[in-house]
Every structure is written in C-alpha cells, then in structure tokens.
Amino acid sequence: MWVIAIGSRAAPSTSSRPSAACARVPCPVIVAVLAEHGYSTSSVHNQLVRMVNRGIITSRRHGRVGVYRLGEQLLSGFMDISGESRAPGYEGHLHAAAYSIPETERLLRDRFQYTARYLGYRQLRPGLMIGFADGSAQLHAQLSLVAAPSWFETFTIEPENVDSARRMSAQAFELAAALQELPGLETQLSELSCGGATPGGGAPEMSITKFFDLYFAVALAVLAHPILPTELVGADQPARRFRELMSRCNLEYLLRFDQRVLEIAGGSSSFDLIEWLPVS
C-alpha cells in the first residue's frame, strides 16, 4: 500500500519531479512512513514477509537495504483503479477456475486465491471462482509449480440465460454487501469535503491514522469490486461508485497529508532508492 502511504509527489527537495506514485520503495522508508500511521517496526517487517510469500510484492537487496517492488498483480490493479476503467462486455459465458488445495498447503492456497482475485476472478462457491476476463494463461504461468494432491483447472461456463448470469455475478462479486457498504463510506467522504463544497475543509482534527482507516476501506472496496458488464449489473454499479470515492480520497490526501508524509520519506537516507511510477 505504499503507493498510498508514501504519497503522490516528490519531496520538496526534488520539486522538479512531476507528480507520481511509487512502485519500488526501500524498507527504511516504508518503516518510517508507517510509523506515522501507528505501526511498529516489527509489525511492518512481518507484513512485508507475508506479502512477499504471497507474491504481492518482491524483495531484493541494495547493499544493506531491502527494497520492495509491487508484484505484477498489485501493480496492474493499482494502475486500473487509478485510471478510467471500462466495463467488459458479456459474451454469454464466464471464465472459471476450479481448484482443490488442502489445508496442509495453506500458503499455496492463499497465493492461488490472491493471484486469481487480482486477475478478476471471484469466489462463486468453495473451490470455484468466476470472472469476465480470461486470466488462465497468467494463472497457470504464475502457479506452474502446483503439484498433487493440489490442483486447479481453468475453463469457461455458459449460464442458461442472462438472468442466471446476473444471479451468479451478484453472488460471486458480492453486490448486496457492496451496496450496504457504500452509504457509510460516502457519508464519511462527504463530511471531509463539507458535502462536496470544500474538499479538505471538513473534520480538520482528523489524524492521518484515522484518515488512512477510511482510505484503506475505500481502496479495499475498489480492489474487491472490479467493473462488471453493464448488461448484468447496470450502469450505476457499486464498482463505479467506489472508484469515485477513491478519487475523492486521493484529493483529500493531497490537501491534508501529502507534504507531511513526503517530508518523512525524504528524511530517510535511502529516499533516492524509490522508483516513481510515470505520470499518466
């Protein structure tokens, strides 16, 4: 989450750098920034290890400093939510992945589910995930070492009719839960911007830790709810409303905390090891 936690611009000392988020960050910078959010050094290190094990990020050494880079799935997901996502079309079939991975291979099962989710699949029932994009090639490439007794297969399924496809989509992509979550998040963002009239003007006492609780909830919702075919869920689907909230969160962050967080990151001797994503 350092594309959020570190900021979207360079530190004051490098003001010539255009606005950008970052894809590669040294460990000392991550630790320093997340300390501002209330996380201990040990908890940050433990979470980084878990993310590496799940393939969410990658790690390498740069001298004595560990440097972490976003994994392909997380990076593609970030680029998707930071831009204008187009709804896929429904062509009468769904892409599916069936799997059986025992409890003794829990790390493998976690990695499979994370990878499949970032490729657009969602859980329809235990052992079966569905989506609207064909992620089979990437899934097999990134999980090529799956061996017996674990297994997975990718294929397509054809719902009997559009109504059946709608029901399957609503269940797998948790549309009812998304609609219940939206009002609370929309109310909180409205309070921060004084009903939209003054971005950054509401709740001036809000701490950065409290703000990132909200930011994390919105980001998690965006990643959990990809844009779906309008034929199945309508044009005003929850995924688009979550993305609107994400844009408003980004603006609130820039107005409230951007400079402060970048100064913290800029105070680290390993600041120059940050790799900034290109400006879109």
PDB file of C-alpha atoms in Angstrom:
ATOM      1  CA  MET A   1       0.000   0.000   0.000  1.00  0.00           C
ATOM      2  CA  TRP A   2       2.995   2.352  -0.225  1.00  0.00           C
ATOM      3  CA  VAL A   3       1.614   3.901  -3.410  1.00  0.00           C
ATOM      4  CA  ILE A   4      -0.890   5.358  -0.940  1.00  0.00           C
ATOM      5  CA  ALA A   5       1.212   5.660   2.193  1.00  0.00           C
ATOM      6  CA  ILE A   6       4.212   7.481   0.757  1.00  0.00           C
ATOM      7  CA  GLY A   7       2.473   9.959  -1.450  1.00  0.00           C
ATOM      8  CA  SER A   8       1.919  11.010  -4.990  1.00  0.00           C
ATOM      9  CA  ARG A   9       4.574  13.677  -5.407  1.00  0.00           C
ATOM     10  CA  ALA A  10       8.270  14.018  -4.773  1.00  0.00           C
ATOM     11  CA  ALA A  11       9.786  15.545  -1.673  1.00  0.00           C
ATOM     12  CA  PRO A  12      10.268  19.330  -1.582  1.00  0.00           C
ATOM     13  CA  SER A  13      13.988  18.950  -2.311  1.00  0.00           C
ATOM     14  CA  THR A  14      13.126  17.380  -5.677  1.00  0.00           C
ATOM     15  CA  SER A  15      10.357  19.738  -6.684  1.00  0.00           C
ATOM     16  CA  SER A  16      11.275  19.416 -10.357  1.00  0.00           C
ATOM     17  CA  ARG A  17       9.987  15.840 -10.321  1.00  0.00           C
ATOM     18  CA  PRO A  18       6.483  15.542 -11.803  1.00  0.00           C
ATOM     19  CA  SER A  19       3.647  14.125  -9.713  1.00  0.00           C
ATOM     20  CA  ALA A  20       3.923  10.361  -9.440  1.00  0.00           C
ATOM     21  CA  ALA A  21       3.292   7.416  -7.173  1.00  0.00           C
ATOM     22  CA  CYS A  22       5.970   4.857  -6.458  1.00  0.00           C
ATOM     23  CA  ALA A  23       6.419   1.216  -7.445  1.00  0.00           C
ATOM     24  CA  ARG A  24       9.651   0.382  -5.591  1.00  0.00           C
ATOM     25  CA  VAL A  25      10.395   1.502  -2.044  1.00  0.00           C
ATOM     26  CA  PRO A  26      13.277   0.766   0.387  1.00  0.00           C
ATOM     27  CA  CYS A  27      12.364  -0.787   3.717  1.00  0.00           C
ATOM     28  CA  PRO A  28      13.551   2.155   5.910  1.00  0.00           C
ATOM     29  CA  VAL A  29      11.183   4.499   4.084  1.00  0.00           C
ATOM     30  CA  ILE A  30       8.256   2.100   4.493  1.00  0.00           C
ATOM     31  CA  VAL A  31       9.020   1.717   8.205  1.00  0.00           C
ATOM     32  CA  ALA A  32       9.342   5.484   8.742  1.00  0.00           C
ATOM     33  CA  VAL A  33       6.124   6.329   6.937  1.00  0.00           C
ATOM     34  CA  LEU A  34       4.065   3.584   8.557  1.00  0.00           C
ATOM     35  CA  ALA A  35       5.379   4.571  11.983  1.00  0.00           C
ATOM     36  CA  GLU A  36       3.452   7.800  11.418  1.00  0.00           C
ATOM     37  CA  HIS A  37       0.380   5.620  10.975  1.00  0.00           C
ATOM     38  CA  GLY A  38       0.963   3.864  14.296  1.00  0.00           C
ATOM     39  CA  TYR A  39       2.669   0.656  13.085  1.00  0.00           C
ATOM     40  CA  SER A  40       5.684  -0.784  14.907  1.00  0.00           C
ATOM     41  CA  THR A  41       8.865  -1.734  13.059  1.00  0.00           C
ATOM     42  CA  SER A  42       8.348  -5.437  13.792  1.00  0.00           C
ATOM     43  CA  SER A  43       4.754  -5.433  12.532  1.00  0.00           C
ATOM     44  CA  VAL A  44       5.843  -3.758   9.277  1.00  0.00           C
ATOM     45  CA  HIS A  45       8.625  -6.311   8.735  1.00  0.00           C
ATOM     46  CA  ASN A  46       6.251  -9.199   9.445  1.00  0.00           C
ATOM     47  CA  GLN A  47       3.673  -7.900   6.992  1.00  0.00           C
ATOM     48  CA  LEU A  48       6.307  -7.375   4.286  1.00  0.00           C
ATOM     49  CA  VAL A  49       7.405 -11.009   4.683  1.00  0.00           C
ATOM     50  CA  ARG A  50       3.794 -12.177   4.318  1.00  0.00           C
ATOM     51  CA  MET A  51       3.300 -10.074   1.201  1.00  0.00           C
ATOM     52  CA  VAL A  52       6.471 -11.466  -0.364  1.00  0.00           C
ATOM     53  CA  ASN A  53       5.357 -15.031   0.412  1.00  0.00           C
ATOM     54  CA  ARG A  54       2.024 -14.383  -1.281  1.00  0.00           C
ATOM     55  CA  GLY A  55       3.636 -12.876  -4.368  1.00  0.00           C
ATOM     56  CA  ILE A  56       2.046  -9.479  -3.744  1.00  0.00           C
ATOM     57  CA  ILE A  57       5.455  -7.785  -3.632  1.00  0.00           C
ATOM     58  CA  THR A  58       9.008  -8.804  -4.469  1.00  0.00           C
ATOM     59  CA  SER A  59      12.174  -8.151  -2.493  1.00  0.00           C
ATOM     60  CA  ARG A  60      15.844  -7.648  -3.306  1.00  0.00           C
ATOM     61  CA  ARG A  61      18.882  -6.234  -1.545  1.00  0.00           C
ATOM     62  CA  HIS A  62      20.516  -2.949  -2.436  1.00  0.00           C
ATOM     63  CA  GLY A  63      23.648  -3.080  -0.316  1.00  0.00           C
ATOM     64  CA  ARG A  64      22.403  -3.441   3.257  1.00  0.00           C
ATOM     65  CA  VAL A  65      18.919  -2.135   2.426  1.00  0.00           C
ATOM     66  CA  GLY A  66      15.952  -4.286   1.447  1.00  0.00           C
ATOM     67  CA  VAL A  67      13.986  -2.827  -1.455  1.00  0.00           C
ATOM     68  CA  TYR A  68      10.415  -3.876  -2.195  1.00  0.00           C
ATOM     69  CA  ARG A  69       8.608  -3.710  -5.509  1.00  0.00           C
ATOM     70  CA  LEU A  70       4.925  -4.122  -6.286  1.00  0.00           C
ATOM     71  CA  GLY A  71       4.053  -7.518  -7.760  1.00  0.00           C
ATOM     72  CA  GLU A  72       2.547  -7.586 -11.239  1.00  0.00           C
ATOM     73  CA  GLN A  73      -0.975  -8.280  -9.966  1.00  0.00           C
ATOM     74  CA  LEU A  74      -0.936  -5.476  -7.422  1.00  0.00           C
ATOM     75  CA  LEU A  75       0.654  -3.041  -9.865  1.00  0.00           C
ATOM     76  CA  SER A  76      -1.871  -3.829 -12.595  1.00  0.00           C
ATOM     77  CA  GLY A  77      -4.680  -3.478 -10.077  1.00  0.00           C
ATOM     78  CA  PHE A  78      -3.326  -0.111  -8.927  1.00  0.00           C
ATOM     79  CA  MET A  79      -2.971   1.137 -12.492  1.00  0.00           C
ATOM     80  CA  ASP A  80      -6.516   0.003 -13.186  1.00  0.00           C
ATOM     81  CA  ILE A  81      -8.116   1.825 -10.254  1.00  0.00           C
ATOM     82  CA  SER A  82      -6.009   4.945 -10.801  1.00  0.00           C
ATOM     83  CA  GLY A  83      -7.288   5.300 -14.349  1.00  0.00           C
ATOM     84  CA  GLU A  84     -10.598   5.103 -16.175  1.00  0.00           C
ATOM     85  CA  SER A  85     -11.777   1.508 -16.185  1.00  0.00           C
ATOM     86  CA  ARG A  86     -14.026   0.309 -18.964  1.00  0.00           C
ATOM     87  CA  ALA A  87     -16.765  -2.230 -18.382  1.00  0.00           C
ATOM     88  CA  PRO A  88     -16.178  -5.600 -20.053  1.00  0.00           C
ATOM     89  CA  GLY A  89     -18.858  -6.997 -22.327  1.00  0.00           C
ATOM     90  CA  TYR A  90     -20.872 -10.109 -21.569  1.00  0.00           C
ATOM     91  CA  GLU A  91     -20.490 -12.633 -24.382  1.00  0.00           C
ATOM     92  CA  GLY A  92     -22.685 -15.390 -22.986  1.00  0.00           C
ATOM     93  CA  HIS A  93     -20.040 -17.173 -20.953  1.00  0.00           C
ATOM     94  CA  LEU A  94     -17.959 -16.769 -17.806  1.00  0.00           C
ATOM     95  CA  HIS A  95     -14.330 -17.649 -17.249  1.00  0.00           C
ATOM     96  CA  ALA A  96     -13.837 -20.028 -14.338  1.00  0.00           C
ATOM     97  CA  ALA A  97     -11.151 -21.616 -12.190  1.00  0.00           C
ATOM     98  CA  ALA A  98     -11.842 -24.736 -10.131  1.00  0.00           C
ATOM     99  CA  TYR A  99      -9.290 -25.770  -7.514  1.00  0.00           C
ATOM    100  CA  SER A 100      -8.609 -28.133  -4.635  1.00  0.00           C
ATOM    101  CA  ILE A 101      -5.731 -27.196  -2.336  1.00  0.00           C
ATOM    102  CA  PRO A 102      -5.644 -28.903   1.100  1.00  0.00           C
ATOM    103  CA  GLU A 103      -5.122 -27.177   4.435  1.00  0.00           C
ATOM    104  CA  THR A 104      -1.583 -28.572   4.570  1.00  0.00           C
ATOM    105  CA  GLU A 105      -0.791 -26.304   1.573  1.00  0.00           C
ATOM    106  CA  ARG A 106      -2.366 -23.203   3.052  1.00  0.00           C
ATOM    107  CA  LEU A 107       0.317 -20.797   1.777  1.00  0.00           C
ATOM    108  CA  LEU A 108      -0.192 -22.146  -1.737  1.00  0.00           C
ATOM    109  CA  ARG A 109      -3.964 -21.806  -1.409  1.00  0.00           C
ATOM    110  CA  ASP A 110      -3.608 -18.214  -0.207  1.00  0.00           C
ATOM    111  CA  ARG A 111      -1.337 -17.402  -3.143  1.00  0.00           C
ATOM    112  CA  PHE A 112      -3.739 -19.037  -5.605  1.00  0.00           C
ATOM    113  CA  GLN A 113      -6.697 -17.057  -4.279  1.00  0.00           C
ATOM    114  CA  TYR A 114      -4.773 -13.757  -4.223  1.00  0.00           C
ATOM    115  CA  THR A 115      -3.499 -14.304  -7.758  1.00  0.00           C
ATOM    116  CA  ALA A 116      -6.921 -15.293  -9.061  1.00  0.00           C
ATOM    117  CA  ARG A 117      -8.581 -12.292  -7.423  1.00  0.00           C
ATOM    118  CA  TYR A 118      -6.104  -9.859  -8.938  1.00  0.00           C
ATOM    119  CA  LEU A 119      -6.823 -11.444 -12.316  1.00  0.00           C
ATOM    120  CA  GLY A 120     -10.511 -10.677 -11.859  1.00  0.00           C
ATOM    121  CA  TYR A 121     -11.893 -13.968 -10.534  1.00  0.00           C
ATOM    122  CA  ARG A 122     -14.231 -14.080  -7.519  1.00  0.00           C
ATOM    123  CA  GLN A 123     -15.498 -16.926  -5.348  1.00  0.00           C
ATOM    124  CA  LEU A 124     -18.835 -18.327  -6.511  1.00  0.00           C
ATOM    125  CA  ARG A 125     -18.691 -21.325  -4.164  1.00  0.00           C
ATOM    126  CA  PRO A 126     -15.922 -23.221  -2.340  1.00  0.00           C
ATOM    127  CA  GLY A 127     -13.424 -24.417  -4.933  1.00  0.00           C
ATOM    128  CA  LEU A 128     -14.906 -22.404  -7.820  1.00  0.00           C
ATOM    129  CA  MET A 129     -14.096 -18.842  -8.912  1.00  0.00           C
ATOM    130  CA  ILE A 130     -15.559 -16.951 -11.872  1.00  0.00           C
ATOM    131  CA  GLY A 131     -14.708 -13.794 -13.791  1.00  0.00           C
ATOM    132  CA  PHE A 132     -15.260 -11.910 -17.024  1.00  0.00           C
ATOM    133  CA  ALA A 133     -11.669 -11.834 -18.273  1.00  0.00           C
ATOM    134  CA  ASP A 134      -9.588 -14.817 -19.315  1.00  0.00           C
ATOM    135  CA  GLY A 135      -6.763 -14.963 -16.789  1.00  0.00           C
ATOM    136  CA  SER A 136      -5.978 -18.623 -17.411  1.00  0.00           C
ATOM    137  CA  ALA A 137      -2.578 -18.054 -19.049  1.00  0.00           C
ATOM    138  CA  GLN A 138      -1.357 -15.804 -16.229  1.00  0.00           C
ATOM    139  CA  LEU A 139      -2.779 -18.118 -13.591  1.00  0.00           C
ATOM    140  CA  HIS A 140      -1.011 -21.164 -14.995  1.00  0.00           C
ATOM    141  CA  ALA A 141       2.225 -19.233 -15.553  1.00  0.00           C
ATOM    142  CA  GLN A 142       2.377 -17.856 -12.015  1.00  0.00           C
ATOM    143  CA  LEU A 143       1.309 -21.101 -10.339  1.00  0.00           C
ATOM    144  CA  SER A 144       3.162 -23.560 -12.532  1.00  0.00           C
ATOM    145  CA  LEU A 145       4.562 -25.493  -9.558  1.00  0.00           C
ATOM    146  CA  VAL A 146       1.202 -26.639  -8.187  1.00  0.00           C
ATOM    147  CA  ALA A 147       1.521 -30.410  -7.751  1.00  0.00           C
ATOM    148  CA  ALA A 148      -0.571 -33.297  -6.417  1.00  0.00           C
ATOM    149  CA  PRO A 149      -2.503 -33.513  -4.229  1.00  0.00           C
ATOM    150  CA  SER A 150      -3.238 -29.869  -5.063  1.00  0.00           C
ATOM    151  CA  TRP A 151      -4.693 -29.000  -8.465  1.00  0.00           C
ATOM    152  CA  PHE A 152      -6.600 -26.349 -10.403  1.00  0.00           C
ATOM    153  CA  GLU A 153      -8.201 -26.116 -13.829  1.00  0.00           C
ATOM    154  CA  THR A 154      -9.431 -23.170 -15.895  1.00  0.00           C
ATOM    155  CA  PHE A 155     -12.350 -23.294 -18.308  1.00  0.00           C
ATOM    156  CA  THR A 156     -15.487 -21.408 -19.383  1.00  0.00           C
ATOM    157  CA  ILE A 157     -19.068 -21.941 -18.291  1.00  0.00           C
ATOM    158  CA  GLU A 158     -22.239 -20.845 -20.067  1.00  0.00           C
ATOM    159  CA  PRO A 159     -25.123 -19.779 -17.834  1.00  0.00           C
ATOM    160  CA  GLU A 160     -28.523 -20.932 -19.045  1.00  0.00           C
ATOM    161  CA  ASN A 161     -29.678 -17.356 -19.640  1.00  0.00           C
ATOM    162  CA  VAL A 162     -28.898 -13.742 -18.749  1.00  0.00           C
ATOM    163  CA  ASP A 163     -30.892 -13.934 -15.522  1.00  0.00           C
ATOM    164  CA  SER A 164     -28.765 -16.869 -14.405  1.00  0.00           C
ATOM    165  CA  ALA A 165     -25.603 -14.914 -15.251  1.00  0.00           C
ATOM    166  CA  ARG A 166     -26.912 -11.977 -13.236  1.00  0.00           C
ATOM    167  CA  ARG A 167     -27.543 -14.145 -10.176  1.00  0.00           C
ATOM    168  CA  MET A 168     -24.099 -15.737 -10.428  1.00  0.00           C
ATOM    169  CA  SER A 169     -22.451 -12.340 -10.811  1.00  0.00           C
ATOM    170  CA  ALA A 170     -24.343 -10.849  -7.867  1.00  0.00           C
ATOM    171  CA  GLN A 171     -23.316 -13.734  -5.622  1.00  0.00           C
ATOM    172  CA  ALA A 172     -19.667 -14.048  -6.657  1.00  0.00           C
ATOM    173  CA  PHE A 173     -18.996 -10.305  -6.707  1.00  0.00           C
ATOM    174  CA  GLU A 174     -20.996  -9.653  -3.510  1.00  0.00           C
ATOM    175  CA  LEU A 175     -23.119  -6.839  -4.923  1.00  0.00           C
ATOM    176  CA  ALA A 176     -25.540  -6.812  -1.982  1.00  0.00           C
ATOM    177  CA  ALA A 177     -22.695  -6.366   0.511  1.00  0.00           C
ATOM    178  CA  ALA A 178     -21.185  -3.629  -1.665  1.00  0.00           C
ATOM    179  CA  LEU A 179     -24.456  -1.684  -1.706  1.00  0.00           C
ATOM    180  CA  GLN A 180     -24.627  -1.906   2.090  1.00  0.00           C
ATOM    181  CA  GLU A 181     -21.050  -0.664   2.470  1.00  0.00           C
ATOM    182  CA  LEU A 182     -21.364   2.333   0.170  1.00  0.00           C
ATOM    183  CA  PRO A 183     -23.570   4.700   2.253  1.00  0.00           C
ATOM    184  CA  GLY A 184     -21.215   4.715   5.249  1.00  0.00           C
ATOM    185  CA  LEU A 185     -18.162   5.466   3.111  1.00  0.00           C
ATOM    186  CA  GLU A 186     -20.000   8.120   1.105  1.00  0.00           C
ATOM    187  CA  THR A 187     -21.101   9.823   4.338  1.00  0.00           C
ATOM    188  CA  GLN A 188     -17.554   9.939   5.675  1.00  0.00           C
ATOM    189  CA  LEU A 189     -16.176  11.418   2.441  1.00  0.00           C
ATOM    190  CA  SER A 190     -18.994  13.947   2.393  1.00  0.00           C
ATOM    191  CA  GLU A 191     -18.079  15.092   5.902  1.00  0.00           C
ATOM    192  CA  LEU A 192     -14.441  15.570   4.897  1.00  0.00           C
ATOM    193  CA  SER A 193     -15.387  17.799   1.956  1.00  0.00           C
ATOM    194  CA  CYS A 194     -18.300  19.653   3.607  1.00  0.00           C
ATOM    195  CA  GLY A 195     -20.785  17.921   1.363  1.00  0.00           C
ATOM    196  CA  GLY A 196     -18.512  18.319  -1.646  1.00  0.00           C
ATOM    197  CA  ALA A 197     -18.410  22.097  -1.400  1.00  0.00           C
ATOM    198  CA  THR A 198     -14.956  22.415   0.209  1.00  0.00           C
ATOM    199  CA  PRO A 199     -12.574  19.465  -0.329  1.00  0.00           C
ATOM    200  CA  GLY A 200     -10.187  19.263   2.609  1.00  0.00           C
ATOM    201  CA  GLY A 201     -12.317  21.658   4.646  1.00  0.00           C
ATOM    202  CA  GLY A 202     -14.231  19.253   6.866  1.00  0.00           C
ATOM    203  CA  ALA A 203     -13.115  17.482  10.034  1.00  0.00           C
ATOM    204  CA  PRO A 204      -9.833  19.436  10.363  1.00  0.00           C
ATOM    205  CA  GLU A 205      -8.992  17.477  13.520  1.00  0.00           C
ATOM    206  CA  MET A 206      -8.811  14.140  11.657  1.00  0.00           C
ATOM    207  CA  SER A 207      -5.495  12.379  12.245  1.00  0.00           C
ATOM    208  CA  ILE A 208      -3.527  10.703   9.485  1.00  0.00           C
ATOM    209  CA  THR A 209      -4.128   7.325  11.152  1.00  0.00           C
ATOM    210  CA  LYS A 210      -7.895   7.835  11.158  1.00  0.00           C
ATOM    211  CA  PHE A 211      -7.824   9.075   7.582  1.00  0.00           C
ATOM    212  CA  PHE A 212      -5.954   6.010   6.378  1.00  0.00           C
ATOM    213  CA  ASP A 213      -8.505   3.752   8.043  1.00  0.00           C
ATOM    214  CA  LEU A 214     -11.006   5.333   5.661  1.00  0.00           C
ATOM    215  CA  TYR A 215      -8.556   5.312   2.749  1.00  0.00           C
ATOM    216  CA  PHE A 216      -7.812   1.634   3.284  1.00  0.00           C
ATOM    217  CA  ALA A 217     -11.518   0.752   3.433  1.00  0.00           C
ATOM    218  CA  VAL A 218     -12.187   2.528   0.135  1.00  0.00           C
ATOM    219  CA  ALA A 219      -9.100   1.074  -1.572  1.00  0.00           C
ATOM    220  CA  LEU A 220     -10.025  -2.410  -0.395  1.00  0.00           C
ATOM    221  CA  ALA A 221     -13.541  -1.974  -1.776  1.00  0.00           C
ATOM    222  CA  VAL A 222     -12.187  -0.807  -5.132  1.00  0.00           C
ATOM    223  CA  LEU A 223      -9.878  -3.808  -5.417  1.00  0.00           C
ATOM    224  CA  ALA A 224     -12.654  -6.163  -4.306  1.00  0.00           C
ATOM    225  CA  HIS A 225     -15.179  -4.882  -6.839  1.00  0.00           C
ATOM    226  CA  PRO A 226     -13.967  -4.717 -10.454  1.00  0.00           C
ATOM    227  CA  ILE A 227     -16.083  -3.104 -13.139  1.00  0.00           C
ATOM    228  CA  LEU A 228     -18.655  -5.642 -14.372  1.00  0.00           C
ATOM    229  CA  PRO A 229     -20.669  -5.872 -17.620  1.00  0.00           C
ATOM    230  CA  THR A 230     -23.464  -3.311 -17.601  1.00  0.00           C
ATOM    231  CA  GLU A 231     -25.779  -5.925 -19.136  1.00  0.00           C
ATOM    232  CA  LEU A 232     -25.621  -7.830 -15.861  1.00  0.00           C
ATOM    233  CA  VAL A 233     -25.359  -5.176 -13.138  1.00  0.00           C
ATOM    234  CA  GLY A 234     -26.460  -1.889 -14.701  1.00  0.00           C
ATOM    235  CA  ALA A 235     -24.542   1.317 -15.360  1.00  0.00           C
ATOM    236  CA  ASP A 236     -24.714   2.643 -11.781  1.00  0.00           C
ATOM    237  CA  GLN A 237     -22.905  -0.330 -10.316  1.00  0.00           C
ATOM    238  CA  PRO A 238     -21.156  -0.214  -6.909  1.00  0.00           C
ATOM    239  CA  ALA A 239     -17.701  -0.590  -8.504  1.00  0.00           C
ATOM    240  CA  ARG A 240     -18.004   2.793 -10.229  1.00  0.00           C
ATOM    241  CA  ARG A 241     -19.215   4.497  -7.069  1.00  0.00           C
ATOM    242  CA  PHE A 242     -16.274   3.058  -5.112  1.00  0.00           C
ATOM    243  CA  ARG A 243     -13.911   4.471  -7.749  1.00  0.00           C
ATOM    244  CA  GLU A 244     -15.499   7.885  -7.400  1.00  0.00           C
ATOM    245  CA  LEU A 245     -14.849   7.667  -3.658  1.00  0.00           C
ATOM    246  CA  MET A 246     -11.242   6.676  -4.371  1.00  0.00           C
ATOM    247  CA  SER A 247     -10.733   9.841  -6.419  1.00  0.00           C
ATOM    248  CA  ARG A 248     -12.165  11.903  -3.578  1.00  0.00           C
ATOM    249  CA  CYS A 249      -9.891  10.130  -1.075  1.00  0.00           C
ATOM    250  CA  ASN A 250      -6.870  10.951  -3.226  1.00  0.00           C
ATOM    251  CA  LEU A 251      -7.824  14.620  -3.280  1.00  0.00           C
ATOM    252  CA  GLU A 252      -8.352  14.692   0.489  1.00  0.00           C
ATOM    253  CA  TYR A 253      -4.956  13.054   0.998  1.00  0.00           C
ATOM    254  CA  LEU A 254      -3.198  15.594  -1.248  1.00  0.00           C
ATOM    255  CA  LEU A 255      -4.819  18.504   0.547  1.00  0.00           C
ATOM    256  CA  ARG A 256      -4.250  17.213   4.080  1.00  0.00           C
ATOM    257  CA  PHE A 257      -1.213  14.964   4.389  1.00  0.00           C
ATOM    258  CA  ASP A 258       0.829  14.740   1.195  1.00  0.00           C
ATOM    259  CA  GLN A 259       3.550  17.209   2.117  1.00  0.00           C
ATOM    260  CA  ARG A 260       3.916  15.874   5.643  1.00  0.00           C
ATOM    261  CA  VAL A 261       4.319  12.244   4.541  1.00  0.00           C
ATOM    262  CA  LEU A 262       6.789  13.142   1.811  1.00  0.00           C
ATOM    263  CA  GLU A 263       8.921  15.045   4.305  1.00  0.00           C
ATOM    264  CA  ILE A 264       9.076  11.915   6.463  1.00  0.00           C
ATOM    265  CA  ALA A 265      10.074   9.788   3.461  1.00  0.00           C
ATOM    266  CA  GLY A 266      12.565  12.429   2.316  1.00  0.00           C
ATOM    267  CA  GLY A 267      14.303  12.294   5.684  1.00  0.00           C
ATOM    268  CA  SER A 268      15.495   8.740   5.027  1.00  0.00           C
ATOM    269  CA  SER A 269      18.998   8.206   3.626  1.00  0.00           C
ATOM    270  CA  SER A 270      17.517   5.597   1.251  1.00  0.00           C
ATOM    271  CA  PHE A 271      14.939   8.005  -0.237  1.00  0.00           C
ATOM    272  CA  ASP A 272      16.750   8.027  -3.593  1.00  0.00           C
ATOM    273  CA  LEU A 273      16.121   4.297  -3.982  1.00  0.00           C
ATOM    274  CA  ILE A 274      12.413   4.946  -4.504  1.00  0.00           C
ATOM    275  CA  GLU A 275      11.262   4.197  -8.048  1.00  0.00           C
ATOM    276  CA  TRP A 276       8.460   6.520  -9.121  1.00  0.00           C
ATOM    277  CA  LEU A 277       5.715   5.406 -11.456  1.00  0.00           C
ATOM    278  CA  PRO A 278       5.404   7.520 -14.612  1.00  0.00           C
ATOM    279  CA  VAL A 279       2.835  10.271 -14.631  1.00  0.00           C
ATOM    280  CA  SER A 280      -0.304   9.302 -16.534  1.00  0.00           C
TER     281      SER A 280
END
